[in-house]
PDB file of N, CA and C in Angstrom:
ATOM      1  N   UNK A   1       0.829  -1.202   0.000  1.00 42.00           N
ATOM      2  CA  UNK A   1       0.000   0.000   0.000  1.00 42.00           C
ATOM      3  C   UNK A   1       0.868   1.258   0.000  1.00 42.00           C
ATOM      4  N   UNK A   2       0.218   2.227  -0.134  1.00 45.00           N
ATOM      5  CA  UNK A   2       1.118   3.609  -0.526  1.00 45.00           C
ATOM      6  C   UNK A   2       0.985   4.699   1.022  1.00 45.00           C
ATOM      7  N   UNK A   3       2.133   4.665   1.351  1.00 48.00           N
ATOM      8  CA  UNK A   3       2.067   5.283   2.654  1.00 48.00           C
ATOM      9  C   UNK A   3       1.021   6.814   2.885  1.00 48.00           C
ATOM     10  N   UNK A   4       1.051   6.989   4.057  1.00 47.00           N
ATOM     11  CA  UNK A   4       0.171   8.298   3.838  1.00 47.00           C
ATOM     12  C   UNK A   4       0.739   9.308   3.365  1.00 47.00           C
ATOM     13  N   UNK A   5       2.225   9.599   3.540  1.00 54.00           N
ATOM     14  CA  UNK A   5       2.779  10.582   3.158  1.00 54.00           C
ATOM     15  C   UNK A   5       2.723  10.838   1.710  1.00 54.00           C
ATOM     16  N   UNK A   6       2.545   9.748   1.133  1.00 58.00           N
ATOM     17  CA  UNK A   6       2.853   9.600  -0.720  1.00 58.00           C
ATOM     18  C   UNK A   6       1.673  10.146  -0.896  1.00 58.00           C
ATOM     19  N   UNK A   7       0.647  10.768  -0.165  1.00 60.00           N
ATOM     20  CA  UNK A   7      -1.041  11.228  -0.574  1.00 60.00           C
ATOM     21  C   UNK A   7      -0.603  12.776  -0.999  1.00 60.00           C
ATOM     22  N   UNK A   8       0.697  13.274  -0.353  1.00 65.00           N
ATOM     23  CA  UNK A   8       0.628  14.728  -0.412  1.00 65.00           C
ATOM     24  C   UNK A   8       0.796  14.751  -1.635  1.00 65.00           C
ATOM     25  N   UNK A   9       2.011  13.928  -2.517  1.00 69.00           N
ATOM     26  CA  UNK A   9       2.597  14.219  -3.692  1.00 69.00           C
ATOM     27  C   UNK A   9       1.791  13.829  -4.701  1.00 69.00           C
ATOM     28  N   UNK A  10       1.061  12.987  -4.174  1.00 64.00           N
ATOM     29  CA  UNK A  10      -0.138  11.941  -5.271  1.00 64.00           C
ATOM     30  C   UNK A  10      -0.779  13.180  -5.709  1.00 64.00           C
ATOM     31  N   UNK A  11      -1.780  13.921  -5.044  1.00 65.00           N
ATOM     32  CA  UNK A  11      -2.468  15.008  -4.805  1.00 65.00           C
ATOM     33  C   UNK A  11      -2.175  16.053  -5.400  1.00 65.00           C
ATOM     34  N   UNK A  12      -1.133  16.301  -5.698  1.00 69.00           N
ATOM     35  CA  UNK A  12      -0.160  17.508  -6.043  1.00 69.00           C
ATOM     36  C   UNK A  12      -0.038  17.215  -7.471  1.00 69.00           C
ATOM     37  N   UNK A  13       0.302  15.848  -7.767  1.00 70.00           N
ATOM     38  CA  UNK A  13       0.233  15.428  -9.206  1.00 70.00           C
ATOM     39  C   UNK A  13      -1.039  15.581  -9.653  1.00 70.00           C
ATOM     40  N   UNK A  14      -1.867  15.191  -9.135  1.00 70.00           N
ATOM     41  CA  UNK A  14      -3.284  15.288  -9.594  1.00 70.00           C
ATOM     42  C   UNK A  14      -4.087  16.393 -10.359  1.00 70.00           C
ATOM     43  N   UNK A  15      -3.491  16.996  -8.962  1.00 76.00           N
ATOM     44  CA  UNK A  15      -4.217  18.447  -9.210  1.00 76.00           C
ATOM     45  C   UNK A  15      -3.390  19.027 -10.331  1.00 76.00           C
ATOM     46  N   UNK A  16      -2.464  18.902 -10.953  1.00 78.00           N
ATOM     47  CA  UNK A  16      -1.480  19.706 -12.316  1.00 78.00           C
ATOM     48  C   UNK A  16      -2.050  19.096 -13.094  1.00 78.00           C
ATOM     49  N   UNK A  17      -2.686  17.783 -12.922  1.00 79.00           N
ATOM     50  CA  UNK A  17      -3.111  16.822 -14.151  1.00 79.00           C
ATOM     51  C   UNK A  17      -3.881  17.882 -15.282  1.00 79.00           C
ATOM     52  N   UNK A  18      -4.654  18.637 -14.728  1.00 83.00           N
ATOM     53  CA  UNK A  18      -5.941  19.437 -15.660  1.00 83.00           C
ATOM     54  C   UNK A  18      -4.992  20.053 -16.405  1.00 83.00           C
ATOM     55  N   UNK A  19      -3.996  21.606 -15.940  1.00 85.00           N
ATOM     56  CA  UNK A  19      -3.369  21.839 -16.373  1.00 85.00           C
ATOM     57  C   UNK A  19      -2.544  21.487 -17.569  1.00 85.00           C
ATOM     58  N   UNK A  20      -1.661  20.807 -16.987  1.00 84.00           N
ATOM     59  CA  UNK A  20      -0.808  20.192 -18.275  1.00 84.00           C
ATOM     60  C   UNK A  20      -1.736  19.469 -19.540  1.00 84.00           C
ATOM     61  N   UNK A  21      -3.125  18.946 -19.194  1.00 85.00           N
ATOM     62  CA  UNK A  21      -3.766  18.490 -20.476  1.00 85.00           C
ATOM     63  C   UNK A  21      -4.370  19.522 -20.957  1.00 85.00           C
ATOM     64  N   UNK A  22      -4.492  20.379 -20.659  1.00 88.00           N
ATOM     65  CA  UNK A  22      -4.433  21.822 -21.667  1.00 88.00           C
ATOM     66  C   UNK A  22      -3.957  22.151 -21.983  1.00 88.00           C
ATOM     67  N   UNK A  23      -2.538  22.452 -21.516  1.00 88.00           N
ATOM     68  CA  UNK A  23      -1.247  22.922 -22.134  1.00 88.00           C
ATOM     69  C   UNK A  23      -1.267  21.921 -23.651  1.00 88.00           C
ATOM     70  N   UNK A  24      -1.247  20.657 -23.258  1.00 84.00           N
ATOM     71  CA  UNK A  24      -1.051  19.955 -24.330  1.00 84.00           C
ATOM     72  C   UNK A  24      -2.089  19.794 -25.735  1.00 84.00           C
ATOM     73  N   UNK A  25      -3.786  19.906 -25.153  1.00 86.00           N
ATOM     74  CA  UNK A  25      -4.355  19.915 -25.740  1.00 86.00           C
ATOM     75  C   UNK A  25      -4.336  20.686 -27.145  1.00 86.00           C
ATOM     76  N   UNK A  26      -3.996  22.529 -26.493  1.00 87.00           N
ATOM     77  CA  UNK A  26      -3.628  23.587 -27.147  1.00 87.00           C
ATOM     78  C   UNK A  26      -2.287  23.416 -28.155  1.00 87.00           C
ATOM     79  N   UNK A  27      -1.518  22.449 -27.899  1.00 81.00           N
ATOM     80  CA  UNK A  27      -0.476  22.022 -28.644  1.00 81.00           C
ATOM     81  C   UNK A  27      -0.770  21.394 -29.641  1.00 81.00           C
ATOM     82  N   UNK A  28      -1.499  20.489 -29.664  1.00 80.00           N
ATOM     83  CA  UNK A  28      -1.992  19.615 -30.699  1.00 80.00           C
ATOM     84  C   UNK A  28      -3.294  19.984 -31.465  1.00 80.00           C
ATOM     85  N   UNK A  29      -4.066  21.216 -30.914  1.00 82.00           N
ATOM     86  CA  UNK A  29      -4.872  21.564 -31.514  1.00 82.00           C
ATOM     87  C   UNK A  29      -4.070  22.765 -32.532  1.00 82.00           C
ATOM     88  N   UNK A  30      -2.818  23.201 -31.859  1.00 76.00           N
ATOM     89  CA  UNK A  30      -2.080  24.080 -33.320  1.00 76.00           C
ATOM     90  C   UNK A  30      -1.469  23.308 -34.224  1.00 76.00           C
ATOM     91  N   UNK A  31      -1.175  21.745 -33.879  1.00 73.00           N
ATOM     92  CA  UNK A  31      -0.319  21.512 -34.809  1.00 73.00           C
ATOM     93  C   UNK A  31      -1.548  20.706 -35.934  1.00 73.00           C
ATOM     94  N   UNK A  32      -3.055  20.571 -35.344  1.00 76.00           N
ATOM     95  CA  UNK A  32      -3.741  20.586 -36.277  1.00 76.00           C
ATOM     96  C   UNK A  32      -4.072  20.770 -37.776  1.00 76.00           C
ATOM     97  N   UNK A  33      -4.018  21.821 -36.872  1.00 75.00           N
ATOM     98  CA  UNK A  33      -4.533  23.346 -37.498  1.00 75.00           C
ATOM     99  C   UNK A  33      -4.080  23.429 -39.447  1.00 75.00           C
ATOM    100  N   UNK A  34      -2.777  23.044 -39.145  1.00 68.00           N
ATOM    101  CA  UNK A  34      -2.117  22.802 -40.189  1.00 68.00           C
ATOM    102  C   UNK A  34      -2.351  21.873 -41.186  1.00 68.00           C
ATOM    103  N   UNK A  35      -2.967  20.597 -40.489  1.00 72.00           N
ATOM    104  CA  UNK A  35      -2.735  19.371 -41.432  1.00 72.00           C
ATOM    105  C   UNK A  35      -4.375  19.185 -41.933  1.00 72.00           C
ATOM    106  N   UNK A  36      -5.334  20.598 -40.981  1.00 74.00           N
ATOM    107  CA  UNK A  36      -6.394  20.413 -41.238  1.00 74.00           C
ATOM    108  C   UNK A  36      -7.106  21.622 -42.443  1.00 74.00           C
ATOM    109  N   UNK A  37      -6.217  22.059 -42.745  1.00 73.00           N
ATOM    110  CA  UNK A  37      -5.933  23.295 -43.660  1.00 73.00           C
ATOM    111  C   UNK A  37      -5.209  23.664 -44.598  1.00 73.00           C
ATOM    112  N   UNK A  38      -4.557  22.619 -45.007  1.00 73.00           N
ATOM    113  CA  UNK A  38      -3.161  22.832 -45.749  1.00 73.00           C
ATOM    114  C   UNK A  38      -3.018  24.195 -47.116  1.00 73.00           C
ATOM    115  N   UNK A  39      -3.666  25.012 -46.715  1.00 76.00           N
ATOM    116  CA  UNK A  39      -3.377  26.244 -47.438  1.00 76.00           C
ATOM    117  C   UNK A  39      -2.533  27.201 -46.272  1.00 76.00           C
ATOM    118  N   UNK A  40      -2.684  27.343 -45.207  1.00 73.00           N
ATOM    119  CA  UNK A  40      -2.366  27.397 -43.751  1.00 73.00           C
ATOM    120  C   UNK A  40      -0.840  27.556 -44.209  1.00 73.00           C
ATOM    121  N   UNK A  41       0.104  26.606 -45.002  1.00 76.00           N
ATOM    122  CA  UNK A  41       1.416  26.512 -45.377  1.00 76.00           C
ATOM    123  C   UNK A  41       1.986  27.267 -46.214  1.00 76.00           C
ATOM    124  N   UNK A  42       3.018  28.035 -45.852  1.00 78.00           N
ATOM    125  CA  UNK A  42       3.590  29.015 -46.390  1.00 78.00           C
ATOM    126  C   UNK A  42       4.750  28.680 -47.067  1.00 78.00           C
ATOM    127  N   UNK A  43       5.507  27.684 -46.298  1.00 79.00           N
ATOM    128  CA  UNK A  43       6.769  27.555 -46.423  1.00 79.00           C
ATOM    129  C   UNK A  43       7.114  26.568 -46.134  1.00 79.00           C
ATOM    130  N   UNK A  44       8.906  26.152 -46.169  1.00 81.00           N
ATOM    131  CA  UNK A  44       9.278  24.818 -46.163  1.00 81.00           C
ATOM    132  C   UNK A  44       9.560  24.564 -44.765  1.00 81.00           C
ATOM    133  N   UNK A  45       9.621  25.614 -43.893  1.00 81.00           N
ATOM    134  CA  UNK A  45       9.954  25.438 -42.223  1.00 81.00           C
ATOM    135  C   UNK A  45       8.183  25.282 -41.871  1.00 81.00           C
ATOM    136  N   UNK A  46       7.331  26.049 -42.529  1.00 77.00           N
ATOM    137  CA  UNK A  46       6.202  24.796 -41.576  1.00 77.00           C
ATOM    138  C   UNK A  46       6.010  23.421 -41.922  1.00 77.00           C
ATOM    139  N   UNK A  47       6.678  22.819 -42.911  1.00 79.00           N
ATOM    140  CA  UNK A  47       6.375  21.503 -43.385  1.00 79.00           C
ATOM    141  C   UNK A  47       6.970  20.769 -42.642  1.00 79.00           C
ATOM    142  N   UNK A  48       8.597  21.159 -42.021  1.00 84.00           N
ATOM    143  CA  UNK A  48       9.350  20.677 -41.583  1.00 84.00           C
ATOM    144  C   UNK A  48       9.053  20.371 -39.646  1.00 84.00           C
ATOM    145  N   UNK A  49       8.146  21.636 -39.492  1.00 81.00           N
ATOM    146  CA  UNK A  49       7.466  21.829 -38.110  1.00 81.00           C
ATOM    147  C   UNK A  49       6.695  21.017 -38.166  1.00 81.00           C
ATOM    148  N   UNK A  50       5.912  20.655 -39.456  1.00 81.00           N
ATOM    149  CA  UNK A  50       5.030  19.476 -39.289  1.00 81.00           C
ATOM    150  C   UNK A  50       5.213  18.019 -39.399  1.00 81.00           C
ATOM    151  N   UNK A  51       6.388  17.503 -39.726  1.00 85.00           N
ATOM    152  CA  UNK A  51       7.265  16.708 -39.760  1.00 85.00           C
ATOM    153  C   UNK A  51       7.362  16.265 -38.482  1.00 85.00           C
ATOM    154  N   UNK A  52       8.004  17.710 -37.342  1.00 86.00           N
ATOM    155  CA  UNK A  52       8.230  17.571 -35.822  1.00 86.00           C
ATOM    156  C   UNK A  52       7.352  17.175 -35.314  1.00 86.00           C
ATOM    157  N   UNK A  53       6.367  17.201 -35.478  1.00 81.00           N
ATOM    158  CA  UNK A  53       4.827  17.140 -34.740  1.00 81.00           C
ATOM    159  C   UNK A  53       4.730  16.006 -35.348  1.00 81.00           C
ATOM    160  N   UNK A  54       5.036  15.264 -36.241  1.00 86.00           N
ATOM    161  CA  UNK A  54       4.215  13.701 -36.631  1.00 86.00           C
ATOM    162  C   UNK A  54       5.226  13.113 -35.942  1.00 86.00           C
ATOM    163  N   UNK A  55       6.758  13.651 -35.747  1.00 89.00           N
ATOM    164  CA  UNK A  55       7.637  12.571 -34.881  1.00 89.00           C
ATOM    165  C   UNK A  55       6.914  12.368 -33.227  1.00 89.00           C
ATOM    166  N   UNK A  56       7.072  13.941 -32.875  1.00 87.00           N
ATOM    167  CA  UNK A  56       6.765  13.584 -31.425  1.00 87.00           C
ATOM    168  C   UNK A  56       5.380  13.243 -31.606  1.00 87.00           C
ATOM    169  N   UNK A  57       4.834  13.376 -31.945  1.00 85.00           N
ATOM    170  CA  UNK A  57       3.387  12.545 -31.577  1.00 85.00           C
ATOM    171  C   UNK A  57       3.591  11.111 -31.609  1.00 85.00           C
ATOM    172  N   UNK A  58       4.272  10.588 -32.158  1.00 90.00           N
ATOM    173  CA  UNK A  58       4.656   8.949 -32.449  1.00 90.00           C
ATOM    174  C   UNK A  58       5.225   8.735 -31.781  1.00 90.00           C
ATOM    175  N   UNK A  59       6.128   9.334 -31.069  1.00 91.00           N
ATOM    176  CA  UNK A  59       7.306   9.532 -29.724  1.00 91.00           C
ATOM    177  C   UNK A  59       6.163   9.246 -28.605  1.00 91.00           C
ATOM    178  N   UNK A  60       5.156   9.846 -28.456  1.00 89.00           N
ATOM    179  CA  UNK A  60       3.889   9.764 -27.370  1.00 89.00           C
ATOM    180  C   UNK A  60       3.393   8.940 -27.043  1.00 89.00           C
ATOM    181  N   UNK A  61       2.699   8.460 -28.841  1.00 90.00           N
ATOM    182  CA  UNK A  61       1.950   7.415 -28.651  1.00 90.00           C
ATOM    183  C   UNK A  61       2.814   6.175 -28.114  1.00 90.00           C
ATOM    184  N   UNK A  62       4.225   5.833 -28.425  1.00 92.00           N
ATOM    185  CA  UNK A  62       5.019   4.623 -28.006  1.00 92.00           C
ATOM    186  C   UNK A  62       5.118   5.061 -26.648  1.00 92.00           C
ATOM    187  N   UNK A  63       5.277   5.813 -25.720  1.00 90.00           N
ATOM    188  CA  UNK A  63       5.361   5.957 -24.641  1.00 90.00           C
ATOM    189  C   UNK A  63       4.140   5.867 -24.040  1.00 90.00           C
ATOM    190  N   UNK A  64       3.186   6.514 -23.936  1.00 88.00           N
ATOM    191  CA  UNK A  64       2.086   5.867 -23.580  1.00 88.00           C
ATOM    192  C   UNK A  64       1.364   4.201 -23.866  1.00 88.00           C
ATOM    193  N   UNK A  65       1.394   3.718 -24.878  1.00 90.00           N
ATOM    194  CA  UNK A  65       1.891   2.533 -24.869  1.00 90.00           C
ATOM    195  C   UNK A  65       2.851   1.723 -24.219  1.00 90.00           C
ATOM    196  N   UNK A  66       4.115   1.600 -24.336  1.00 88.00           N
ATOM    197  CA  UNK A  66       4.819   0.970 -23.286  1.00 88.00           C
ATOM    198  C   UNK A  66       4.362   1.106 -21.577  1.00 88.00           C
ATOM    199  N   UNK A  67       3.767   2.713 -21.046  1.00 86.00           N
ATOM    200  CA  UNK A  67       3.632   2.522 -19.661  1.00 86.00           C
ATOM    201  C   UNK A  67       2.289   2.071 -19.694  1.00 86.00           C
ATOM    202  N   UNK A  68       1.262   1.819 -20.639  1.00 85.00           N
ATOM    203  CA  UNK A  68       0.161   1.011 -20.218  1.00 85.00           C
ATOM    204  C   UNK A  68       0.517  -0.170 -20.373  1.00 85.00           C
ATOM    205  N   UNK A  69       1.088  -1.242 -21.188  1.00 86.00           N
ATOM    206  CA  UNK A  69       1.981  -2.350 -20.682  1.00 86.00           C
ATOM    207  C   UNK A  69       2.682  -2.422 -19.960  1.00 86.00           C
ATOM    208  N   UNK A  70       2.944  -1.689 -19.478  1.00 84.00           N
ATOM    209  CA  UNK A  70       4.079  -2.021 -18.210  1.00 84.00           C
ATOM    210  C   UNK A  70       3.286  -1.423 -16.859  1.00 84.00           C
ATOM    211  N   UNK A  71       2.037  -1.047 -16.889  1.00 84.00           N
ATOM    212  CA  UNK A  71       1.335  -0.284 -15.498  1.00 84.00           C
ATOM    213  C   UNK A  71       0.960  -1.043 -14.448  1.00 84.00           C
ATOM    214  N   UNK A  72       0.747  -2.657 -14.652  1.00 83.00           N
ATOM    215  CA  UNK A  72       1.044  -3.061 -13.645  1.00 83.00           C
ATOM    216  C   UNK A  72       2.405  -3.664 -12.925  1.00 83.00           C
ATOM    217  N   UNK A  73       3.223  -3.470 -13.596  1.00 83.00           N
ATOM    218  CA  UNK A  73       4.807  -3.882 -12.950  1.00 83.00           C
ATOM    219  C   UNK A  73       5.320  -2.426 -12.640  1.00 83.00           C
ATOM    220  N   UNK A  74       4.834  -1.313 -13.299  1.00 80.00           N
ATOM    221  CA  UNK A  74       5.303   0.199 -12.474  1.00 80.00           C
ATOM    222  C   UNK A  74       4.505   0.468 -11.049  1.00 80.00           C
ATOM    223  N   UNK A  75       3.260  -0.415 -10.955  1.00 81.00           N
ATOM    224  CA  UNK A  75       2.508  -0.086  -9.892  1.00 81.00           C
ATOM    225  C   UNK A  75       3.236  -0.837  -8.766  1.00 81.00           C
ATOM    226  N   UNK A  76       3.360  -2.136  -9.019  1.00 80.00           N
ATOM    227  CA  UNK A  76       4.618  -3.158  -8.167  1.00 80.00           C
ATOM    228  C   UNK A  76       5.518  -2.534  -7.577  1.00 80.00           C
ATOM    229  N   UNK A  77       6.238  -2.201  -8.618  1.00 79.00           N
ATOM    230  CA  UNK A  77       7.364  -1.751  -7.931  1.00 79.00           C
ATOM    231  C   UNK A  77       7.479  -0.484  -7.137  1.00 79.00           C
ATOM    232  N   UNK A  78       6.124   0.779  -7.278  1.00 79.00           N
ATOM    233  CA  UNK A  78       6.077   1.936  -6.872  1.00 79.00           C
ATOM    234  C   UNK A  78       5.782   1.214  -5.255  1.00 79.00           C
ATOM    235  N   UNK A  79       4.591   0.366  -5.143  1.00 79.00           N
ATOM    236  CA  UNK A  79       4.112  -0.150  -3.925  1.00 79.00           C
ATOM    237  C   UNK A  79       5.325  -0.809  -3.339  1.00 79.00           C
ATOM    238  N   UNK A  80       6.320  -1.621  -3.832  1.00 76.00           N
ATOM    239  CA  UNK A  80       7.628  -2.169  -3.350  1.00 76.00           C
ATOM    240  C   UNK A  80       8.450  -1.570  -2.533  1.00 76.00           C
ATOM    241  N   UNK A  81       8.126  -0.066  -3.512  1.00 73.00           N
ATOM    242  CA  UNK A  81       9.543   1.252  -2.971  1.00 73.00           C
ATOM    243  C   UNK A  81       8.866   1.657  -1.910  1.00 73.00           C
ATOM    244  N   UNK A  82       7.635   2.090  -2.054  1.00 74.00           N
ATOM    245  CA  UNK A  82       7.101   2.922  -0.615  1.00 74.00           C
ATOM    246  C   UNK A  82       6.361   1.789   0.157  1.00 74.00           C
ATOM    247  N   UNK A  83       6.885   0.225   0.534  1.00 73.00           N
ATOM    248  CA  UNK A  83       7.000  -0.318   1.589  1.00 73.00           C
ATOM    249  C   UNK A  83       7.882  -1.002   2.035  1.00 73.00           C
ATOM    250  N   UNK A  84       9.387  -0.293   1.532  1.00 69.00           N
ATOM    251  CA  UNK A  84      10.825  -0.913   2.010  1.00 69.00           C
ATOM    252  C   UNK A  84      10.868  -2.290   1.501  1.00 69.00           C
ATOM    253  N   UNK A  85      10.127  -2.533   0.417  1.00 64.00           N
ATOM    254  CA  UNK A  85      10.693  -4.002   0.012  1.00 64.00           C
ATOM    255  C   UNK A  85      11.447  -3.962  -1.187  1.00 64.00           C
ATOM    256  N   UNK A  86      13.138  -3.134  -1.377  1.00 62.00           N
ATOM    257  CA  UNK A  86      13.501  -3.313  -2.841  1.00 62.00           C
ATOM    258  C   UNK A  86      14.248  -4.356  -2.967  1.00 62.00           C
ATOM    259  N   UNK A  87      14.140  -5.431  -2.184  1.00 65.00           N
ATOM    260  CA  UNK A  87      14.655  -6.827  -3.143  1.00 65.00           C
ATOM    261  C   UNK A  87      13.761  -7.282  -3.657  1.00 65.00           C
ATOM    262  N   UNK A  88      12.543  -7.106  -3.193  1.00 62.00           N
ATOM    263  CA  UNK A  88      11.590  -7.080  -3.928  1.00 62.00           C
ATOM    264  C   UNK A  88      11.216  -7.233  -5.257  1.00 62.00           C
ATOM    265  N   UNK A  89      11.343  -5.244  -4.990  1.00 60.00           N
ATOM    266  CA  UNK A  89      11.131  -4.133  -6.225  1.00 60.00           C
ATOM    267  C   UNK A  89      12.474  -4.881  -7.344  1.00 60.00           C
ATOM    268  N   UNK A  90      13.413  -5.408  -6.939  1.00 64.00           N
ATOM    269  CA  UNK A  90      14.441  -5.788  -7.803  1.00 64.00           C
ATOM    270  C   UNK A  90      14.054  -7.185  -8.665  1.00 64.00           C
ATOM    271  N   UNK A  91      13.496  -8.350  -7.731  1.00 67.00           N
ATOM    272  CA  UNK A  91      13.108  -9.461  -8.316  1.00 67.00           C
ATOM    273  C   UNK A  91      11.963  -9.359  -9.596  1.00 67.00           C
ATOM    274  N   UNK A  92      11.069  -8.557  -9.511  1.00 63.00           N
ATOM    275  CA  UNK A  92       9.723  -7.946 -10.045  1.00 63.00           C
ATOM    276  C   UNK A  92      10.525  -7.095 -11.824  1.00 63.00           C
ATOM    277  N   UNK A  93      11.619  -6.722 -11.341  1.00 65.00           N
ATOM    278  CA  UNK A  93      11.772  -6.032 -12.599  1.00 65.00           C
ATOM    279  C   UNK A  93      12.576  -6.891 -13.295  1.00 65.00           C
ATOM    280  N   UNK A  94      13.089  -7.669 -12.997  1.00 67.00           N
ATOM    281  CA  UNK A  94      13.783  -9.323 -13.841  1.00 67.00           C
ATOM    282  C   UNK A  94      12.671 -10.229 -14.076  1.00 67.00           C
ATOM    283  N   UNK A  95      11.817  -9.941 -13.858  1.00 61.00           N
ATOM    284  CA  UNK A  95      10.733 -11.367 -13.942  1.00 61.00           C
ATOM    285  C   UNK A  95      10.097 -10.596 -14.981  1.00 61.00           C
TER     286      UNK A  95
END
């Protein structure tokens, strides 16, 4: 289980959660913008900006992917760390 203290930081994450998915939202709704308009393009540096935006978005999606396969062995081992068991937490990440 996750000690009480880990509630402050849990909480703290939480609450930025809204935030940052706006920040991001607004990100991806500009890089839209572009691919949903393509008169929008002026030049060869927005093509190339849009290039950036199809990498990192693919950069995302594999990362979000990998930690939803891996969310229950990150949950393991988070519960491992915050109850002093890292031989544990060590056996769990070889298996």
């Amino acid at each position: 289980m996750i000690k009480e203290e880990g509630f402050g930081s849990l909480y703290k994450d939480l609450s930025n959660q809204p935030r940052l998915l706006q920040t991001q939202l607004s990100k991806i709704k500009k890089r839209l913008s572009c691919w949903t308009n393509p008169d929008m393009i002026n030049n060869v540096d927005q093509l190339g900006q849009m290039e950036d935006s199809i990498r990192e978005s693919r950069n995302q999606i594999k990362t979000h992917k990998y930690l939803d396969e891996n969310k229950s062995l990150i949950l393991k081992i988070v519960e491992s760390q915050n109850s002093g068991k890292l031989s544990e937490c060590a056996e769990l990440w070889r298996s």
